[in-house]
CSV table of C-alpha atoms (C1' of nucleotides) in Angstrom, one decimal:
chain,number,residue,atom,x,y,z
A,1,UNK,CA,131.9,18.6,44.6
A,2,UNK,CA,135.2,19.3,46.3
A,3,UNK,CA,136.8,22.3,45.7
A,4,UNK,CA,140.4,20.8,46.1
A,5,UNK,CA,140.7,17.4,44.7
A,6,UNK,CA,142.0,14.7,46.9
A,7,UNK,CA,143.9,12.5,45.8
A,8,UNK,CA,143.3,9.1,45.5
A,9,UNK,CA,147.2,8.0,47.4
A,10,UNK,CA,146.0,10.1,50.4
A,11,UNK,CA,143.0,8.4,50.9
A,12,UNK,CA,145.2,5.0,51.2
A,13,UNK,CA,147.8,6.3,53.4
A,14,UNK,CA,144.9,8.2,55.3
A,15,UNK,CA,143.8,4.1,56.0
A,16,UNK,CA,147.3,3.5,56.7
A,17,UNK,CA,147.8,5.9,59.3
A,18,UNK,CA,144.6,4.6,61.0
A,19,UNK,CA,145.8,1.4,61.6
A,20,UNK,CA,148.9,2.9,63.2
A,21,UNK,CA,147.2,5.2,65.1
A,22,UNK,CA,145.1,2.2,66.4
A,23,UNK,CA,148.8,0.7,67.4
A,24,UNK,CA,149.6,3.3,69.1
A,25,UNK,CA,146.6,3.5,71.2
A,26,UNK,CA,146.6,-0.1,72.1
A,27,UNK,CA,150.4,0.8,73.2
A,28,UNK,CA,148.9,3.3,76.0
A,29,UNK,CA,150.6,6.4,74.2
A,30,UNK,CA,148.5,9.4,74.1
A,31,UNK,CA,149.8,12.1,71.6
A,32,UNK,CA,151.8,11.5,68.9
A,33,UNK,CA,154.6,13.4,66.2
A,34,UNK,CA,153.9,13.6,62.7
A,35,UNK,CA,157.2,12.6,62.2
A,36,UNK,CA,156.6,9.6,64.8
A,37,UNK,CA,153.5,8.2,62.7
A,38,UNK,CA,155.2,8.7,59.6
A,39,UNK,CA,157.7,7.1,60.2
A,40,UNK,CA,155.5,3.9,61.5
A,41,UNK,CA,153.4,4.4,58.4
A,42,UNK,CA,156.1,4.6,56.2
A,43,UNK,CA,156.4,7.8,54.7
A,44,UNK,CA,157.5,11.2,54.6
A,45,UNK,CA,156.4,13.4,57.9
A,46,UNK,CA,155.3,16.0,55.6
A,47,UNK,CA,153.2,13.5,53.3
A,48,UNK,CA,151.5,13.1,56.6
A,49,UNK,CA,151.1,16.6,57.2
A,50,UNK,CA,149.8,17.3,53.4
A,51,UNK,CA,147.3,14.5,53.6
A,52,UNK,CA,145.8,15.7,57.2
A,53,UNK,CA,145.1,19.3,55.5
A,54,UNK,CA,142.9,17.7,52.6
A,55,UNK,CA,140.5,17.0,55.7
A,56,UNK,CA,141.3,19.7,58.2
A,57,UNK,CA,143.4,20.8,61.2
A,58,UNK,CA,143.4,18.0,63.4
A,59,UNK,CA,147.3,19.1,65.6
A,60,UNK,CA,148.4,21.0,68.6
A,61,UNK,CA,151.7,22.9,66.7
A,62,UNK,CA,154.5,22.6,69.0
A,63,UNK,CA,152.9,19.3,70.5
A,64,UNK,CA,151.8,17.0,68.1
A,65,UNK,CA,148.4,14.8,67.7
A,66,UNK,CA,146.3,13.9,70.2
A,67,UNK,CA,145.9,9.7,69.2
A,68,UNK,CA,142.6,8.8,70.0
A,69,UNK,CA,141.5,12.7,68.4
A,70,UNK,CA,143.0,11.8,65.0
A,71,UNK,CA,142.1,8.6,64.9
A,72,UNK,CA,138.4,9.4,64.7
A,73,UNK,CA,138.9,12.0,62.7
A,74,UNK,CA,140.2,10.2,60.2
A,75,UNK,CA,137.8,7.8,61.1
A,76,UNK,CA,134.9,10.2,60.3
A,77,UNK,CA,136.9,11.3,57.0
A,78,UNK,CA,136.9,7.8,55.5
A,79,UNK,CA,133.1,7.5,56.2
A,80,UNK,CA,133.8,4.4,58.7
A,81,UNK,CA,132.1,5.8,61.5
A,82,UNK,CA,129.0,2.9,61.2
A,83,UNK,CA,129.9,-0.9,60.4
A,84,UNK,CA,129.5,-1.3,56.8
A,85,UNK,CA,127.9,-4.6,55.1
A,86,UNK,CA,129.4,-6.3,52.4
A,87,UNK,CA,128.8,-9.2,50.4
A,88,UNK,CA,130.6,-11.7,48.8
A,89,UNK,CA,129.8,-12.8,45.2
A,90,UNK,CA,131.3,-16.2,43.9
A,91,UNK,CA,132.3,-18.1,46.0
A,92,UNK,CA,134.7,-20.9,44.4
A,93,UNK,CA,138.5,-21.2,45.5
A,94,UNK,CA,139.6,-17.5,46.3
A,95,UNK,CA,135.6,-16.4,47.6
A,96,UNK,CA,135.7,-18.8,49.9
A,97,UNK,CA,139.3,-18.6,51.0
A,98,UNK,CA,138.6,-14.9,51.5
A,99,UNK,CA,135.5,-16.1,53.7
A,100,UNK,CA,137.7,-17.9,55.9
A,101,UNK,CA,140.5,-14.7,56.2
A,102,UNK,CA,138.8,-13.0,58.7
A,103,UNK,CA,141.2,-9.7,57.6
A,104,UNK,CA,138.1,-7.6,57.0
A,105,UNK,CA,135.9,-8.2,59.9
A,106,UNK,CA,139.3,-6.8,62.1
A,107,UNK,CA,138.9,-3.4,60.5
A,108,UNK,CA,135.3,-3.3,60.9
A,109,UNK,CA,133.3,-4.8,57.7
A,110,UNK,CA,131.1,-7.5,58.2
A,111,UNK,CA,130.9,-9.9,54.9
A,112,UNK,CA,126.9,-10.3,55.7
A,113,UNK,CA,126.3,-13.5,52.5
A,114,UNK,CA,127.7,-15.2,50.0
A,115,UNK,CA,126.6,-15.6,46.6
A,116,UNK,CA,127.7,-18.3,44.1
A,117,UNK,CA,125.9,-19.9,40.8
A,118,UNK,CA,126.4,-23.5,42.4
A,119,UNK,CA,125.4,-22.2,45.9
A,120,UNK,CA,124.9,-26.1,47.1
A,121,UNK,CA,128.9,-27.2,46.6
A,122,UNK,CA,129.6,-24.1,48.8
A,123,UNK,CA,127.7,-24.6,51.4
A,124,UNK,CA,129.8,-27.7,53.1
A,125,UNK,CA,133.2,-26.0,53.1
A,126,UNK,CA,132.5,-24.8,56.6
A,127,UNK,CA,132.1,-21.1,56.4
A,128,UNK,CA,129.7,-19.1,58.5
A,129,UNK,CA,128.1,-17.1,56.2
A,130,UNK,CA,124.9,-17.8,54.8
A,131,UNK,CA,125.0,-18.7,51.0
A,132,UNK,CA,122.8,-18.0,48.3
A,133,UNK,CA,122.4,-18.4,44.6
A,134,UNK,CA,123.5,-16.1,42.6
A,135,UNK,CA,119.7,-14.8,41.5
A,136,UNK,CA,119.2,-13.6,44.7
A,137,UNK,CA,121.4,-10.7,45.1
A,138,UNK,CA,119.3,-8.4,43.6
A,139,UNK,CA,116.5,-8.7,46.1
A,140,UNK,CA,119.3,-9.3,48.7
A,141,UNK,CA,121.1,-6.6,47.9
A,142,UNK,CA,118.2,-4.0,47.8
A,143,UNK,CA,116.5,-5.8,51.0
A,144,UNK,CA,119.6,-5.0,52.8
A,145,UNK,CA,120.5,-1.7,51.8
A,146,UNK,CA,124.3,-3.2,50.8
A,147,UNK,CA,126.7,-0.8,49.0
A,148,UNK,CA,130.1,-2.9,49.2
A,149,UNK,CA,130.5,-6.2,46.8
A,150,UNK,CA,133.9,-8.4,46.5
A,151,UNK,CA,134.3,-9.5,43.5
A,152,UNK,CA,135.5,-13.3,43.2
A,153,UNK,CA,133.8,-14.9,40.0
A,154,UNK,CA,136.1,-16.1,37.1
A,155,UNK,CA,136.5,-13.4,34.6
A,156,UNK,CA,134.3,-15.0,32.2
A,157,UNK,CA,131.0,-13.7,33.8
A,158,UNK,CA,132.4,-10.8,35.9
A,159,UNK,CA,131.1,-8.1,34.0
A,160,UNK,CA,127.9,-9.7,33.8
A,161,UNK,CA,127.8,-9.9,37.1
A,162,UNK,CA,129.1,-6.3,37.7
A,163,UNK,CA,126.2,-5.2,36.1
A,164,UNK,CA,123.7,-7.2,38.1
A,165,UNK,CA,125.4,-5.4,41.8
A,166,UNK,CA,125.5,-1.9,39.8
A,167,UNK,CA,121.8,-2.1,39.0
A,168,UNK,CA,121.0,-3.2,42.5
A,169,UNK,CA,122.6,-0.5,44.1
A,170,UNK,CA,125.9,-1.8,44.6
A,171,UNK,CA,128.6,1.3,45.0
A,172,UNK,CA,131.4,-0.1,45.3
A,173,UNK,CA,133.6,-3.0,44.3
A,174,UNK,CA,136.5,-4.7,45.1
A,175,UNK,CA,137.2,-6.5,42.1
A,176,UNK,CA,139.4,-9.7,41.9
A,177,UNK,CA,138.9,-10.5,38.6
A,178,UNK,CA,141.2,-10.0,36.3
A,179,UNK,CA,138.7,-8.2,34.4
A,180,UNK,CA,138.5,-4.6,33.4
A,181,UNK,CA,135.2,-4.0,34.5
A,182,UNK,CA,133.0,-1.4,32.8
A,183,UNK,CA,130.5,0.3,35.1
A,184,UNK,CA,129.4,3.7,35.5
A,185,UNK,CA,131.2,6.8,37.1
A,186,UNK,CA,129.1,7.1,40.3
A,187,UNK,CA,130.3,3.3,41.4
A,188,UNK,CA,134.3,3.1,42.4
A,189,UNK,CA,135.7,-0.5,41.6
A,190,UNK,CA,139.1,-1.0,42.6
A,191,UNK,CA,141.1,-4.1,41.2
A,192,UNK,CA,142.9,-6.5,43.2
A,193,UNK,CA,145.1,-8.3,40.3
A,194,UNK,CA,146.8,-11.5,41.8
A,195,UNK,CA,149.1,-12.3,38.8
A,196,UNK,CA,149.6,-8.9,37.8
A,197,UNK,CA,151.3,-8.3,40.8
A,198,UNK,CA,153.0,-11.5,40.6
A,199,UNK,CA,154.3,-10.6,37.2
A,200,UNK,CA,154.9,-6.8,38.1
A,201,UNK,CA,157.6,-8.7,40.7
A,202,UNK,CA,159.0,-10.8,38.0
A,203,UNK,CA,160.3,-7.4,36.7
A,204,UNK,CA,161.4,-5.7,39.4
A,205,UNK,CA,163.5,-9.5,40.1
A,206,UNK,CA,164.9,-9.8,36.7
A,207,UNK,CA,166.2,-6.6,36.6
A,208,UNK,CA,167.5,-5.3,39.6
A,209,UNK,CA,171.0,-5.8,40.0
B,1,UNK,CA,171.7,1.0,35.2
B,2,UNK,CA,169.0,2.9,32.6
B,3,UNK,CA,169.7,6.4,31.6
B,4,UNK,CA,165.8,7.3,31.5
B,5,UNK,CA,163.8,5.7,34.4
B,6,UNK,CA,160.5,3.2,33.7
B,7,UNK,CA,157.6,4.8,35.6
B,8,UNK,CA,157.0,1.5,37.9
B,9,UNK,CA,153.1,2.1,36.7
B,10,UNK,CA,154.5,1.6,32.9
B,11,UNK,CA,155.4,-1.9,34.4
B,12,UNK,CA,151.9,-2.9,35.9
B,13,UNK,CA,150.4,-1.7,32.3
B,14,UNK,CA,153.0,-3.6,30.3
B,15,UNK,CA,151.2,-7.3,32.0
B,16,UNK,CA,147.8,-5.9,31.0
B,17,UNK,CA,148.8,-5.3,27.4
B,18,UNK,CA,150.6,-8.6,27.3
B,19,UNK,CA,147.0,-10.3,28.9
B,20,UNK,CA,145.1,-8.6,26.3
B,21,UNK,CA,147.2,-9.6,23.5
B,22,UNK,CA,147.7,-13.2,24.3
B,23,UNK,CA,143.3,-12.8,24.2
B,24,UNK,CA,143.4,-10.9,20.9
B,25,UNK,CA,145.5,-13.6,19.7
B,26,UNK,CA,143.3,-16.0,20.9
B,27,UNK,CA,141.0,-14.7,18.9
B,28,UNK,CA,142.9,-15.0,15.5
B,29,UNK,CA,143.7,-11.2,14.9
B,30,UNK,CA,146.9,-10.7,13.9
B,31,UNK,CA,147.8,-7.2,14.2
B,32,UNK,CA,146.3,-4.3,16.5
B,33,UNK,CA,146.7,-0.7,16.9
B,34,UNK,CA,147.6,1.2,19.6
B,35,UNK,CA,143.8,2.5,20.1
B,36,UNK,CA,142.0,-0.8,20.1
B,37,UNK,CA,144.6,-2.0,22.8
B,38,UNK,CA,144.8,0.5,24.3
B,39,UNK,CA,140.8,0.4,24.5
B,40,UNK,CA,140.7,-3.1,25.2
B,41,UNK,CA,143.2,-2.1,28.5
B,42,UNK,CA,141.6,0.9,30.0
B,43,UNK,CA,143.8,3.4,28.9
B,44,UNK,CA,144.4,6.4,26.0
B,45,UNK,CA,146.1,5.2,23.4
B,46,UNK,CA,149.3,7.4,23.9
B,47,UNK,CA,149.7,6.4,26.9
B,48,UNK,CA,150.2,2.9,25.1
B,49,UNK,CA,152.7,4.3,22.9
B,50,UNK,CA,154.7,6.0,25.1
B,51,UNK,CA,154.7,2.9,28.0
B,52,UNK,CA,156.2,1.2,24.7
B,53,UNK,CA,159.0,3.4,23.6
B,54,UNK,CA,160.4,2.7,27.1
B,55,UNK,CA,161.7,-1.0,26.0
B,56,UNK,CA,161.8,-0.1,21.9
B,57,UNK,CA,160.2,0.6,18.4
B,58,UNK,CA,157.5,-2.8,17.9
B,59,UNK,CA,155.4,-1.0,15.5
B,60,UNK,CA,154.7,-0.3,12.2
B,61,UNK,CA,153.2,3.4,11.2
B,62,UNK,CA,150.8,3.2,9.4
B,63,UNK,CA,149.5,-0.2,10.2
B,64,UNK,CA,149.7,-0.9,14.1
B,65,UNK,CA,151.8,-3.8,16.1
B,66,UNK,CA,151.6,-7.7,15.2
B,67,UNK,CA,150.4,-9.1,18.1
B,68,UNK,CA,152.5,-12.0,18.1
B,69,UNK,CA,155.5,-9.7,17.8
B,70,UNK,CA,154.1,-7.4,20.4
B,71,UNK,CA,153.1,-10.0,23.2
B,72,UNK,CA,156.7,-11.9,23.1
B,73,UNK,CA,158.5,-8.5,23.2
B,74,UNK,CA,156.8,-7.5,26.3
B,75,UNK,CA,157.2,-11.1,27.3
B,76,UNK,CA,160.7,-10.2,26.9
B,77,UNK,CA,161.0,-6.9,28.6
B,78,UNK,CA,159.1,-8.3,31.8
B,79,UNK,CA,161.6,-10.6,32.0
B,80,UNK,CA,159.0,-13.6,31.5
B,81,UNK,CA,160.7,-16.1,29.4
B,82,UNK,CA,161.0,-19.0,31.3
B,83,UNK,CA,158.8,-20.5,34.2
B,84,UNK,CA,159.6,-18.9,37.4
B,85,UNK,CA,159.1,-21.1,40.8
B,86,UNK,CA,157.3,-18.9,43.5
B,87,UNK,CA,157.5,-20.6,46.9
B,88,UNK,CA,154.2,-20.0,49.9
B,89,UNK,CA,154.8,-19.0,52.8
B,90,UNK,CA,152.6,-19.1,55.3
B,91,UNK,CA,149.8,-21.3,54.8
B,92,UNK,CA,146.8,-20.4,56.9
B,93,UNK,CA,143.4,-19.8,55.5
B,94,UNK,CA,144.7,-17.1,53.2
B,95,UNK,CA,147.5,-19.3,52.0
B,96,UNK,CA,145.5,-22.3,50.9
B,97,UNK,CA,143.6,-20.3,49.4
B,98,UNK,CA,145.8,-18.9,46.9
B,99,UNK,CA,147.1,-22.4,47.0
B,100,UNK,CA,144.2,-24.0,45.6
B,101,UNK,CA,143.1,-20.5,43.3
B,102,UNK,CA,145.1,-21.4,40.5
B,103,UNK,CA,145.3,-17.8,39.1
B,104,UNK,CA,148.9,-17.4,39.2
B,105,UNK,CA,149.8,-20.7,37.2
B,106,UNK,CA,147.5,-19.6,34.3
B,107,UNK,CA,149.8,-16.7,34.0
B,108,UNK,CA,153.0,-18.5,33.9
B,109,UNK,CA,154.4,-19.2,37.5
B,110,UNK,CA,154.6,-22.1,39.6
B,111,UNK,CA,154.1,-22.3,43.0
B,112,UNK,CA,156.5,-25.1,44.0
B,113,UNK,CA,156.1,-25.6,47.4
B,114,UNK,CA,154.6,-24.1,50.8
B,115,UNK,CA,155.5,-23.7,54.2
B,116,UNK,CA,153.8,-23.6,57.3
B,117,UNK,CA,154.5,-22.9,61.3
B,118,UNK,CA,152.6,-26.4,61.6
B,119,UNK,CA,152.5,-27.8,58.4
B,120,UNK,CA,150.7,-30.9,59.7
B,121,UNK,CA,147.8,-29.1,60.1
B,122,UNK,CA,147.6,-28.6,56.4
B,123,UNK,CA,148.2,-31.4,54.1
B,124,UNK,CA,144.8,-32.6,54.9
B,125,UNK,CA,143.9,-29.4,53.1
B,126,UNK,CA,144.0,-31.2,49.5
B,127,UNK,CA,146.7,-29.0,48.5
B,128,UNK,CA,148.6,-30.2,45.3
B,129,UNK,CA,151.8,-28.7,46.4
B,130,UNK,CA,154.3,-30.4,48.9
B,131,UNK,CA,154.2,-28.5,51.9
B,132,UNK,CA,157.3,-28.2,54.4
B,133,UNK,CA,157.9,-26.7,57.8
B,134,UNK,CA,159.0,-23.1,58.3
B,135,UNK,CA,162.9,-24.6,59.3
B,136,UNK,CA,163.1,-25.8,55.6
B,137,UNK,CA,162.9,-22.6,54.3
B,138,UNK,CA,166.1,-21.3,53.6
B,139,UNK,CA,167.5,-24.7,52.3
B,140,UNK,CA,164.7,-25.2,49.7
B,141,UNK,CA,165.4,-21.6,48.7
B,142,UNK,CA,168.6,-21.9,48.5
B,143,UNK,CA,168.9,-25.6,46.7
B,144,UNK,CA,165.9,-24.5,44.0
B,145,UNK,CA,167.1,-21.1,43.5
B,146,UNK,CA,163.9,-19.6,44.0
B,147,UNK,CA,163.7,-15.5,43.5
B,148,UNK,CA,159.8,-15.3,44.3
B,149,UNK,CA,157.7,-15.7,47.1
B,150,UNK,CA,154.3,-15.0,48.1
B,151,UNK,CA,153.8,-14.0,51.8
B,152,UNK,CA,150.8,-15.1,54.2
B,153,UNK,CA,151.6,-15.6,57.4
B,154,UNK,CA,150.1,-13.3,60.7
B,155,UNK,CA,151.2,-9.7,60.5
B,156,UNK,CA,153.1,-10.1,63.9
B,157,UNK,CA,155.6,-12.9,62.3
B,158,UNK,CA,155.8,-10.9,58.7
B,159,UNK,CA,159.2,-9.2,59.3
B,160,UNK,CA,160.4,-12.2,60.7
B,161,UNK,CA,159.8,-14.9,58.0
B,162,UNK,CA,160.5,-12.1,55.3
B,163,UNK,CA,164.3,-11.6,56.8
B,164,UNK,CA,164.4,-15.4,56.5
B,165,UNK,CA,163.3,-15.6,52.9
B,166,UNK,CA,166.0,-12.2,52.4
B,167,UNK,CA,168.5,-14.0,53.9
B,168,UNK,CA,168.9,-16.9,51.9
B,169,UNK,CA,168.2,-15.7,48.4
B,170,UNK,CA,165.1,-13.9,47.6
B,171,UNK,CA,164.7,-11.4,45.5
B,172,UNK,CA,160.6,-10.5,45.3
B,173,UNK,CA,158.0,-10.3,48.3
B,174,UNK,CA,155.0,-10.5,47.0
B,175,UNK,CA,153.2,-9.1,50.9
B,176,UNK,CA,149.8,-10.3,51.8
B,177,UNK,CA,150.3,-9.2,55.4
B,178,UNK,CA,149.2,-6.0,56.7
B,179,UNK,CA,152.7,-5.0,57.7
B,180,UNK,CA,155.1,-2.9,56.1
B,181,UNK,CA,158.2,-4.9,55.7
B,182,UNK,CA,161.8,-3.8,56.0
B,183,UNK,CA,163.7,-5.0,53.2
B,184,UNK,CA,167.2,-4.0,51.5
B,185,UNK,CA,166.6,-1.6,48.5
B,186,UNK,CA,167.7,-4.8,46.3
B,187,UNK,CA,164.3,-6.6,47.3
B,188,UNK,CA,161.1,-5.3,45.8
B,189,UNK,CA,158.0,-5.4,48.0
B,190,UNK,CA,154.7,-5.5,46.5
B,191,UNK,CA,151.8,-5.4,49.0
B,192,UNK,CA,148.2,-7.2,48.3
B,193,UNK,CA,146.6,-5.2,51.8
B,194,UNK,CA,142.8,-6.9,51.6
B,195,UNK,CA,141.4,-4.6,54.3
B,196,UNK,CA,142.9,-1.7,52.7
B,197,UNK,CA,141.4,-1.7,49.4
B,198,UNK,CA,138.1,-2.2,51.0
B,199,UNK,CA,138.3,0.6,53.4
B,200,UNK,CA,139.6,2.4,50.5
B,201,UNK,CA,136.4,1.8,48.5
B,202,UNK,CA,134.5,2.8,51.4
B,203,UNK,CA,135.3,5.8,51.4
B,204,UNK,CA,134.1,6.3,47.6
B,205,UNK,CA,130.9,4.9,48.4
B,206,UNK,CA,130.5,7.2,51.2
B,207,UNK,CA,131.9,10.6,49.1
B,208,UNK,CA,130.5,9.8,45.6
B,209,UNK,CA,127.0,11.7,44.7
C,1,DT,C1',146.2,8.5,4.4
C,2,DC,C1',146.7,6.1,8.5
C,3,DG,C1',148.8,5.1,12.8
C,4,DT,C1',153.3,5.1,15.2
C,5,DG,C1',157.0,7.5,17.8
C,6,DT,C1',158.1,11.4,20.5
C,7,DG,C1',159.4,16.2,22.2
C,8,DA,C1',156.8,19.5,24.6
C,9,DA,C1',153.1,20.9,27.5
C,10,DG,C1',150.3,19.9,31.1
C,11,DA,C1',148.4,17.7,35.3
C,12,DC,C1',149.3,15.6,39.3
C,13,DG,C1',151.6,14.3,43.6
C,14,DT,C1',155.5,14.9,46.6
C,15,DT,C1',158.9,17.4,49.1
C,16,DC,C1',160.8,21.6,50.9
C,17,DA,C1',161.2,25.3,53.8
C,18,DC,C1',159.5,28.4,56.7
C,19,DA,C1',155.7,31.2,58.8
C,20,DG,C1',152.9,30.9,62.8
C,21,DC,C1',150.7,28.9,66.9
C,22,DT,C1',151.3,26.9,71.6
D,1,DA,C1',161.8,25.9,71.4
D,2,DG,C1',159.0,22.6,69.1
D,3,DC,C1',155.9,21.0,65.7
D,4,DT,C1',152.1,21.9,62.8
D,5,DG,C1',150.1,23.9,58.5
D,6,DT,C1',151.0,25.3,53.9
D,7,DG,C1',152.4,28.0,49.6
D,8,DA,C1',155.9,27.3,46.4
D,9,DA,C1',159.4,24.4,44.1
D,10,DC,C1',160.2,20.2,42.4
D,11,DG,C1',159.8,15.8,40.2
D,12,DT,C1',157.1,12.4,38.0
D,13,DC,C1',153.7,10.6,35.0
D,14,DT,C1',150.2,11.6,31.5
D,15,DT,C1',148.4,13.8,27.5
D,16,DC,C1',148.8,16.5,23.5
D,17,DA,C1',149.9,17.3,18.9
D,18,DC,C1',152.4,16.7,15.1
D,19,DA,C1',156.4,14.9,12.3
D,20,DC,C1',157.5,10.9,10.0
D,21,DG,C1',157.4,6.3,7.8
D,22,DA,C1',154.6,2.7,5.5
DNA sequence: TCGTGTGAAGACGTTCACAGCT
DNA sequence: AGCTGTGAACGTCTTCACACGA
């Protein structure tokens, strides 16, 4: 539908550069360089500069941004302007440790449930989401209008379980799983691979000098 | 040190192909071509090829690769040979977690030890692993030789305890705070940024027709 | 004939460098 | 004068297409 694709890098950094921006604000300052946030971001000033354009003109040239101004902006751009529910499905070691991080509700998702096959040995590990069996998030899901799912089963039963969000309406997935999941075009999964990264490290270690 | 750079993506594929092979082997087949593996690992089958050719000729024309063959090649050019001990630091919701998810041992590594601000506070946590104060740090690195380590502690002590683990010896971050850390070029930094991926996938949802 | 290995072409993303607003 | 916005240049990664060996 876009004329100009964006791409897919900008959209992190655009996340990024939220976050600093948020900084920033909390730090009382009021307009900022692009090279000044790029350089908190870590990257290039014009990087910055490119990525802003894919969305619009959001600086004063000769002056800088205004923070609070960009920050909604971008805000707007990333579709965060509402919180957005999300739900956790399986919830053994890693769902439930992910329950506990609170890292998402500080950027403004609100995990809403849980879902797990064995919803009874979650239930007493003292988290504060409700949990539910796993044939329930189809009527949850729909009931609730939810469009975000995290991903925690083993990768045994993750497609199978993909498929069950997808058909409820499910758009999105963060998938930790080390799965390659197989769903169709209009739903976005992105892949969180705990050992790949591990083993991408092991590389980088073995053969630097 | 190489005359033609490895795309660091070529890297991150390499584990994938390795995963799908030790599963194809697994399954008793004993020799695959490029398209099947390269089906069974999301990609187009030059792609495959070419991420090859970076670390050497494995197959045969006319036939395809012997998985055995293949699999302990890449082992090989991964650097993956022998066990690798990964040290936690940080062990806080997050940490435990990983801790007690044991997805990283399945793929070859082994978390040998943790270390917490108050690590009182989490041996009650029915972790397997011996867990040490944050002062032991640098001696356990430096007495085990340890290369790895996987980073949880809060953002606002992240460049802190990740000079520490620099400082005495090693050589791969692998960053679960939201923080970008300042490293020498000689570490590598991989960052795991939770909050990130979800916004990122938020944006999808919200953009996709 | 089949499927690998690979130069060449293409797509994509980043960086430069400067025009143009304030 | 200062800093943004952006076309154009550059570099990197991906894909093509075909030569070559089994």
């Amino acid at each position: 539908m876009d004329k100009v694709e964006i791409p897919k890098k900008a959209i992190y950094r655009l996340s990024l550069y939220q976050r600093c921006l948020s900084k920033l604000h909390e730090n009382g300052k009021e307009t900022v360089s692009s090279s000044a946030l790029a350089g908190a971001a870590g990257v290039k000033p014009a990087q910055l500069r490119k990525d802003l354009t894919y969305f619009g003109q959001f600086g004063t040239r000769g002056l800088g941004y205004s923070v609070t101004e960009l920050r909604d902006a971008i805000r707007e751009a990333l579709g965060r302007e509402q919180l957005q529910p999300v739900i956790m499905v399986g919830a053994g070691n890693l769902g439930v440790a992910l329950l506990r991080y609170r890292g998402f509700e500080k950027e403004g998702f609100e995990v809403v449930a849980a879902f797990d096959a064995v919803p009874e040995a979650v239930v007493s590990r003292g988290i504060s989401v409700p949990v539910y069996g796993q044939g329930e998030v189809t009527r949850f899901i729909r009931e609730n209008d939810v469009r975000l799912a995290i991903l925690c089963v083993p990768g045994g039963v993750a497609q199978e379980a993909a498929n069950e969000l997808v058909g409820a309406g499910v758009q999105g997935i963060l998938n930790f799983s080390p799965t390659l999941l197989q769903v169709p075009d209009a739903v976005t999964v992105n892949n969180v691979d705990l050992a790949l990264e591990l083993e991408n490290l092991s590389y980088f270690v073995s053969h630097g000098e």
